[in-house]
mmCIF file of C-alpha atoms in Angstrom:
data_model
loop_
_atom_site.group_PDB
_atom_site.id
_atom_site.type_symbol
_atom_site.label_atom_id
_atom_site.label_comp_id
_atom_site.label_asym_id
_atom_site.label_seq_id
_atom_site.Cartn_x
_atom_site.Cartn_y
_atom_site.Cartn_z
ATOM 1 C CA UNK A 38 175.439 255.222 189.506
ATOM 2 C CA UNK A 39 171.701 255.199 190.790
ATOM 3 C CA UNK A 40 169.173 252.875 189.174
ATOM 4 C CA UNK A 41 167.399 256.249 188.874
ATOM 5 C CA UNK A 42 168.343 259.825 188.754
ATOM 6 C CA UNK A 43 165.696 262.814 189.610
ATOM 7 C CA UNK A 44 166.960 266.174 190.115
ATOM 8 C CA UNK A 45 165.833 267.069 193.346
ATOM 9 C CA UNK A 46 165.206 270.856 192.625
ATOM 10 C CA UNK A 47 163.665 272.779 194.365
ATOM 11 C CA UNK A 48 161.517 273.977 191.536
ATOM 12 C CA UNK A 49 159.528 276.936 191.833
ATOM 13 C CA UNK A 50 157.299 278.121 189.150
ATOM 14 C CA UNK A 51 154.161 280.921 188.699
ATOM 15 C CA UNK A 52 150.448 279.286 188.670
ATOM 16 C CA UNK A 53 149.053 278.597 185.582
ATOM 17 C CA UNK A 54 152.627 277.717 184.272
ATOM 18 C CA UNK A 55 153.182 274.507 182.435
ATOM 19 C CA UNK A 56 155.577 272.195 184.719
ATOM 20 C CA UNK A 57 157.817 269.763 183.328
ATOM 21 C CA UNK A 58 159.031 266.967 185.716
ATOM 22 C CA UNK A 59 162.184 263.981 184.568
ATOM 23 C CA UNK A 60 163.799 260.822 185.929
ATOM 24 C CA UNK A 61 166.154 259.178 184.075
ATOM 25 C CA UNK A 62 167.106 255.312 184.682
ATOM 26 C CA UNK A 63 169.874 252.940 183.964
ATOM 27 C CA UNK A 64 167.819 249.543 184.096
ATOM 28 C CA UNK A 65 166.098 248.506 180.516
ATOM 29 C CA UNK A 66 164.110 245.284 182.702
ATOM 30 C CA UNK A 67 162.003 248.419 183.789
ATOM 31 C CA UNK A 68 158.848 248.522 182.573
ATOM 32 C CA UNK A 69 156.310 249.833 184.808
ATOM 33 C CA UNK A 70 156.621 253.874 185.450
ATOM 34 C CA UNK A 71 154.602 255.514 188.088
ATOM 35 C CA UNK A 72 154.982 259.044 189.763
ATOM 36 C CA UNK A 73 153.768 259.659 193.480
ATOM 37 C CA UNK A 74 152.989 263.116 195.058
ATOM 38 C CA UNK A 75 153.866 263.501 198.479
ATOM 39 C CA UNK A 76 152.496 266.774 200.259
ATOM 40 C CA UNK A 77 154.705 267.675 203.467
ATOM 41 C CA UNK A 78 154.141 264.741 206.434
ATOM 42 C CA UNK A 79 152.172 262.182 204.364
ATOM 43 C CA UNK A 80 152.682 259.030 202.724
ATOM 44 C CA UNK A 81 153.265 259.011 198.912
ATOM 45 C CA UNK A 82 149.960 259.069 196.563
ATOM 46 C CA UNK A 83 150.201 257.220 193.369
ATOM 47 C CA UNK A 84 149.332 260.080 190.814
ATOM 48 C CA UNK A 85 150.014 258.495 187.164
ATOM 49 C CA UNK A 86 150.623 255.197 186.055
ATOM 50 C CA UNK A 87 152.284 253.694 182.791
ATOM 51 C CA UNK A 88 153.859 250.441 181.111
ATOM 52 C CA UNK A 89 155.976 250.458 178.883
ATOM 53 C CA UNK A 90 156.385 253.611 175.982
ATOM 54 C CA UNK A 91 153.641 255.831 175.596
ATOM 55 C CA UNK A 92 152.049 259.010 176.772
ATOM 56 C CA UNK A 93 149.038 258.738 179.180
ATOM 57 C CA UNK A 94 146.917 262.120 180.229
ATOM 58 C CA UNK A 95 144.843 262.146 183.325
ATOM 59 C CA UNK A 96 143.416 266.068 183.526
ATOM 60 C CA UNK A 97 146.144 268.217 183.901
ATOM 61 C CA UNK A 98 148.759 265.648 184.107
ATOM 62 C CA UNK A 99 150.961 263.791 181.626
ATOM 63 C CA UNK A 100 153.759 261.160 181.693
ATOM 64 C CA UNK A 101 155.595 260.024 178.896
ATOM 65 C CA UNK A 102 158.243 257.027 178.437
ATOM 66 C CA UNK A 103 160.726 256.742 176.385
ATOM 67 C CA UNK A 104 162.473 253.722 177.095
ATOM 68 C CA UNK A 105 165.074 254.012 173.697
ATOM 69 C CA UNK A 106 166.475 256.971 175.992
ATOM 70 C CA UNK A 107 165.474 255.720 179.728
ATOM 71 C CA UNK A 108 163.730 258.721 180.192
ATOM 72 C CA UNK A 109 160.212 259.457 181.439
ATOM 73 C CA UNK A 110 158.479 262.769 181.998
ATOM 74 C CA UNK A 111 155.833 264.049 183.897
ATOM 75 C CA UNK A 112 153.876 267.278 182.708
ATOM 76 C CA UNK A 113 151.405 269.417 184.943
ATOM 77 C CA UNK A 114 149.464 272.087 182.781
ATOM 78 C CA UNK A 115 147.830 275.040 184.493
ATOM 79 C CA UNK A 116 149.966 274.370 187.970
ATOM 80 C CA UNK A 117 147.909 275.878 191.079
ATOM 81 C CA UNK A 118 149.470 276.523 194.719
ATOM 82 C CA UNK A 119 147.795 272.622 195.814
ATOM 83 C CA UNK A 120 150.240 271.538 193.143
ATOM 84 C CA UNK A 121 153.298 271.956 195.279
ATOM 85 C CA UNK A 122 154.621 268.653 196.778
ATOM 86 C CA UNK A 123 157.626 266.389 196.035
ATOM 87 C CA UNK A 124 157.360 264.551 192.924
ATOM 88 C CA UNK A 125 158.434 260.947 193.213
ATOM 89 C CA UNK A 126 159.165 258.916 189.921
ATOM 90 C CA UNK A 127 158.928 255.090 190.386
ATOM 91 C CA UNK A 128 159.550 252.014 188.519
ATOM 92 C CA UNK A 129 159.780 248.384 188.563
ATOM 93 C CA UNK A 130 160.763 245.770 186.104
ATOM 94 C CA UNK A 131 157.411 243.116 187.135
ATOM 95 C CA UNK A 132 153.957 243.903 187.964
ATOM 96 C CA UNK A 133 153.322 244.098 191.648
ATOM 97 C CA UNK A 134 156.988 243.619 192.303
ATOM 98 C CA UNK A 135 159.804 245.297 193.866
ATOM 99 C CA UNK A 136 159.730 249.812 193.348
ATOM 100 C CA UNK A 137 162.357 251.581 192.930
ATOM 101 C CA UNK A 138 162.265 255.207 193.743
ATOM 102 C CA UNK A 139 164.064 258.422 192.059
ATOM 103 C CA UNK A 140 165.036 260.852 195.316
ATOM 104 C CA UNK A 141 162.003 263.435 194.227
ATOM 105 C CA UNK A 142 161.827 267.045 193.030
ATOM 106 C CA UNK A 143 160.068 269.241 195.684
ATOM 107 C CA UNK A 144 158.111 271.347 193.174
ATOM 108 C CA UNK A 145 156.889 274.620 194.894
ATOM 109 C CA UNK A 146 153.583 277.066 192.411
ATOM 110 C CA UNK A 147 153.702 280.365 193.732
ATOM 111 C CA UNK A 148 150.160 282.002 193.438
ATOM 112 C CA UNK B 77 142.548 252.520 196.159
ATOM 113 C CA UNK B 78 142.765 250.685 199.704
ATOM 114 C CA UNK B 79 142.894 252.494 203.019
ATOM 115 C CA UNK B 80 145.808 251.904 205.197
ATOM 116 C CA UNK B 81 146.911 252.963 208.585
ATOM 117 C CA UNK B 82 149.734 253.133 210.562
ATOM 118 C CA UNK B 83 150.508 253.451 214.401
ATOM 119 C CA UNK B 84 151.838 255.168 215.720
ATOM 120 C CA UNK B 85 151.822 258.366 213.379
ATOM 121 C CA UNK B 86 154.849 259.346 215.420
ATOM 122 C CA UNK B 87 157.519 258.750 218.000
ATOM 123 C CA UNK B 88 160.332 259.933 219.807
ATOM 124 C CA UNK B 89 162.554 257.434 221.378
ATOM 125 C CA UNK B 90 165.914 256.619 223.324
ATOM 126 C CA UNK B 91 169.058 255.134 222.124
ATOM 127 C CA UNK B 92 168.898 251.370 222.457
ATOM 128 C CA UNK B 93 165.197 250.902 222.674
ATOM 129 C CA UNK B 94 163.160 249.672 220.193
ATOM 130 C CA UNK B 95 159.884 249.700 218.492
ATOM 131 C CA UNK B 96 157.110 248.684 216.808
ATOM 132 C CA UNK B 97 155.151 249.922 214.043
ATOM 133 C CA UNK B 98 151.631 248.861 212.713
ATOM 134 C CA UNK B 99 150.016 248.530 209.751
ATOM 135 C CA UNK B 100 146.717 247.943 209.209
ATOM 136 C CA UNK B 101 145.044 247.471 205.854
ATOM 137 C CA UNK B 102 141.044 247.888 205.123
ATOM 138 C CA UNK B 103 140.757 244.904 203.118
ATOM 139 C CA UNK B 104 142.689 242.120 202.057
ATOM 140 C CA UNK B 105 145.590 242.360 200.376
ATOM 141 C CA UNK B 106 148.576 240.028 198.339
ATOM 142 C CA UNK B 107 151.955 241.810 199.004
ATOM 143 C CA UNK B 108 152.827 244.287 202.016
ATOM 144 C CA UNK B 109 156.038 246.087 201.758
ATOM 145 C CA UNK B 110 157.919 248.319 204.438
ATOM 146 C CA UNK B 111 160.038 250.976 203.163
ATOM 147 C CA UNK B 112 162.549 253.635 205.237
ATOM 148 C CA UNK B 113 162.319 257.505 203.999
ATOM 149 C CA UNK B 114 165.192 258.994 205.640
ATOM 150 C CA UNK B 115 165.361 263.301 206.089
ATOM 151 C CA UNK B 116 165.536 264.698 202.396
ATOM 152 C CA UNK B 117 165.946 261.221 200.846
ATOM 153 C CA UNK B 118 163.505 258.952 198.692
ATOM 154 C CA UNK B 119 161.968 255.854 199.297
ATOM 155 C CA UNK B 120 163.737 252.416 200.250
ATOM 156 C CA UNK B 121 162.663 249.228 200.478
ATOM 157 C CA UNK B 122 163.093 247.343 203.279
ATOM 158 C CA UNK B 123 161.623 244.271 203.251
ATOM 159 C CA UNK B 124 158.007 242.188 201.435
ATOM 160 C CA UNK B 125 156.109 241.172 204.643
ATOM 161 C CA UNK B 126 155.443 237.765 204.146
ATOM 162 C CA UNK B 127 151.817 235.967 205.538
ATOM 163 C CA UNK B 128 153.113 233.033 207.472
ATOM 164 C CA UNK B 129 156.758 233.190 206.809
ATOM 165 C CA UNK B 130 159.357 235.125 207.344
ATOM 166 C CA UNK B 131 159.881 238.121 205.313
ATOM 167 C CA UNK B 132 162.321 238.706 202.136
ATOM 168 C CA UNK B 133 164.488 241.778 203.190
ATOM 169 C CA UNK B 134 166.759 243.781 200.820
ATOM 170 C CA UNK B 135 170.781 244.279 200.891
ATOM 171 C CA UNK B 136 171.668 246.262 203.505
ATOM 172 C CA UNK B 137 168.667 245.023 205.839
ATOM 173 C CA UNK B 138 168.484 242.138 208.447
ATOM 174 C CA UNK B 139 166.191 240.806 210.413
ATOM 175 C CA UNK B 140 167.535 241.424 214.093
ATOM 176 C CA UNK B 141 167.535 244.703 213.254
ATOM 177 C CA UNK B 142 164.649 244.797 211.435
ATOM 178 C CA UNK B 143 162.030 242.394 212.561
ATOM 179 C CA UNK B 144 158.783 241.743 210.654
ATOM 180 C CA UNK B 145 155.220 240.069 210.947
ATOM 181 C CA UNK B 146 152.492 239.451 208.903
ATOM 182 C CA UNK B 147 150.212 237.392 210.776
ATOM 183 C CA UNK B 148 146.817 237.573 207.897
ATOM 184 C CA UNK B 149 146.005 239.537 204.827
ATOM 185 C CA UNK B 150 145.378 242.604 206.602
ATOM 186 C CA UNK B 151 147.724 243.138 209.351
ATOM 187 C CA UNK B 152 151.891 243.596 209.714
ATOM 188 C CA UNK B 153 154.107 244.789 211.897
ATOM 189 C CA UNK B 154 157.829 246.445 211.758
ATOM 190 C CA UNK B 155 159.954 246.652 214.924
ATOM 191 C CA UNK B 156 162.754 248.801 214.864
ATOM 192 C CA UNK B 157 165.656 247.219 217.254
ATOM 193 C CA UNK B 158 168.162 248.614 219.598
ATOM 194 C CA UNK B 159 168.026 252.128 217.779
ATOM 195 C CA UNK B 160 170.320 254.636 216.853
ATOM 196 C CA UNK B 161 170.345 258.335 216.241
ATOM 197 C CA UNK B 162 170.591 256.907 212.502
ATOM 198 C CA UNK B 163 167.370 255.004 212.590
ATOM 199 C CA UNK B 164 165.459 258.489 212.596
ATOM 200 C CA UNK B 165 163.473 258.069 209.614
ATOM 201 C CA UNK B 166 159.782 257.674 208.323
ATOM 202 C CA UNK B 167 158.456 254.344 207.975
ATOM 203 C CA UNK B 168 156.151 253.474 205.953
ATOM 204 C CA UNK B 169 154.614 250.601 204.436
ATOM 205 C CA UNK B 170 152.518 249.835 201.065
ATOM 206 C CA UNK B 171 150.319 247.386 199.699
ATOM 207 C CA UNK B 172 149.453 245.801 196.449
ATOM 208 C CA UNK B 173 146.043 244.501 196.479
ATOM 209 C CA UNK B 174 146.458 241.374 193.908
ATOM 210 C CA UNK B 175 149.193 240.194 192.140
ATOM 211 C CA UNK B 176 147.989 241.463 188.967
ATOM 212 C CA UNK B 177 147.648 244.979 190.006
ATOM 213 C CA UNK B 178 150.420 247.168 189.061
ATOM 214 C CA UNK B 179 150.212 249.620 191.632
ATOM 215 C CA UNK B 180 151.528 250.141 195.232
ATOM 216 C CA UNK B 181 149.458 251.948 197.557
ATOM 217 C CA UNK B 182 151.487 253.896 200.873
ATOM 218 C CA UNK B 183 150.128 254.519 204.218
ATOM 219 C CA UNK B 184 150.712 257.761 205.534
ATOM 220 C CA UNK B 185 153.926 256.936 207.277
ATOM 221 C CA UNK B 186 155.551 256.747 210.932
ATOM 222 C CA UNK B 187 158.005 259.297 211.719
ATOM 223 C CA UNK B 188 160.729 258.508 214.180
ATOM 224 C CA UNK B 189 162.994 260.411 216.075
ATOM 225 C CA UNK B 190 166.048 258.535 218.123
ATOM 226 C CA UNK B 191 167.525 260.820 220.421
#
């Protein structure tokens, strides 16, 4: 079993459609969550960031934790076409320590 | 955020060669980290580039094959040895400015092709 489990998709959804985005995990140590965007031939951005349970919004985006279930979402309201990238979830059980990556859902919005 | 660069953004290369990548950070920073994204697949780590010592590499990763330097705050290198077809892959490698910071930033990779 992977440490963490992301479907890989691909996703395609409309623009302006809400987006909904899960990893699950297997390790309770975790407790730092991040998701990365990664357009096609670049490195991986750091898009939203979050310790421990919680929700945190940053404009359109979401992420939630849940770590009772080992389950964290990402949300993207009002998805445009510069939305469409692969969707990395991340996490790591110390600050500034060791990442561990789900495989990524390559989320396509068609305009 | 911290600005990070790699060379070279690409290469094509022949069985049993090897090469080296570059990273190059715009300030200093505490922890370096190279990680391997092969075709379709996510992120792995592997190895911490050390400053001044030799670097802490993950199962499944060794140093002859895999040999590292991190010669200042700024600066490491990756050499990928005596490749394969298999070692066709993007490279990359992150940062983390302070040990306190909970974030990794990525350069924007090095993508290899071993024919």
């Amino acid at each position: 079993q992977k440490e963490v489990e992301q479907d890989p998709g691909p996703l395609s959804v409309p623009e302006g459609a809400i987006v909904s985005l899960n990893c699950t995990y297997s390790n309770s140590a975790f407790q730092y969550f991040m998701w990365y965007r990664q357009y096609s031939r670049k490195g991986p951005e750091l898009l939203m960031y979050t310790y421990s349970s919680g929700n945190k919004e940053d404009g359109r985006f979401t992420a939630q934790v849940d770590k009772s279930s080992k389950y964290i979402s990402l949300f993207i309201r009002d998805s445009q076409p510069s939305d469409s990238a692969t969707y990395l979830c991340a996490m790591s059980a110390f600050s500034a320590s060791k990442i561990i990556f789900g495989s990524g859902t390559r989320l396509s919005i068609r305009p | 955020s911290a600005v990070i660069s790699q060379k070279p953004s690409r290469d094509i290369c022949q069985r049993g060669t090897s090469l080296t990548i570059q990273c190059q950070v715009d300030s200093q920073v505490t922890m370096m980290f190279w990680y391997r994204q092969q075709p379709g697949q996510s992120l792995t780590l592997i190895a911490t580039a050390n400053q001044g010592s030799e670097a802490t590499y993950e199962s499944g990763f060794v140093i002859d094959k895999f040999p590292i330097s991190r010669p200042n705050l700024t600066f490491s290198t990756l050499t990928v040895s005596n490749m394969s077809p298999e070692d066709s892959s993007i490279y990359l490698c992150s940062v983390v400015r302070t040990r306190q910071s909970e974030t990794q930033y990525f350069g924007p990779g090095t993508r290899l092709l071993v024919l």
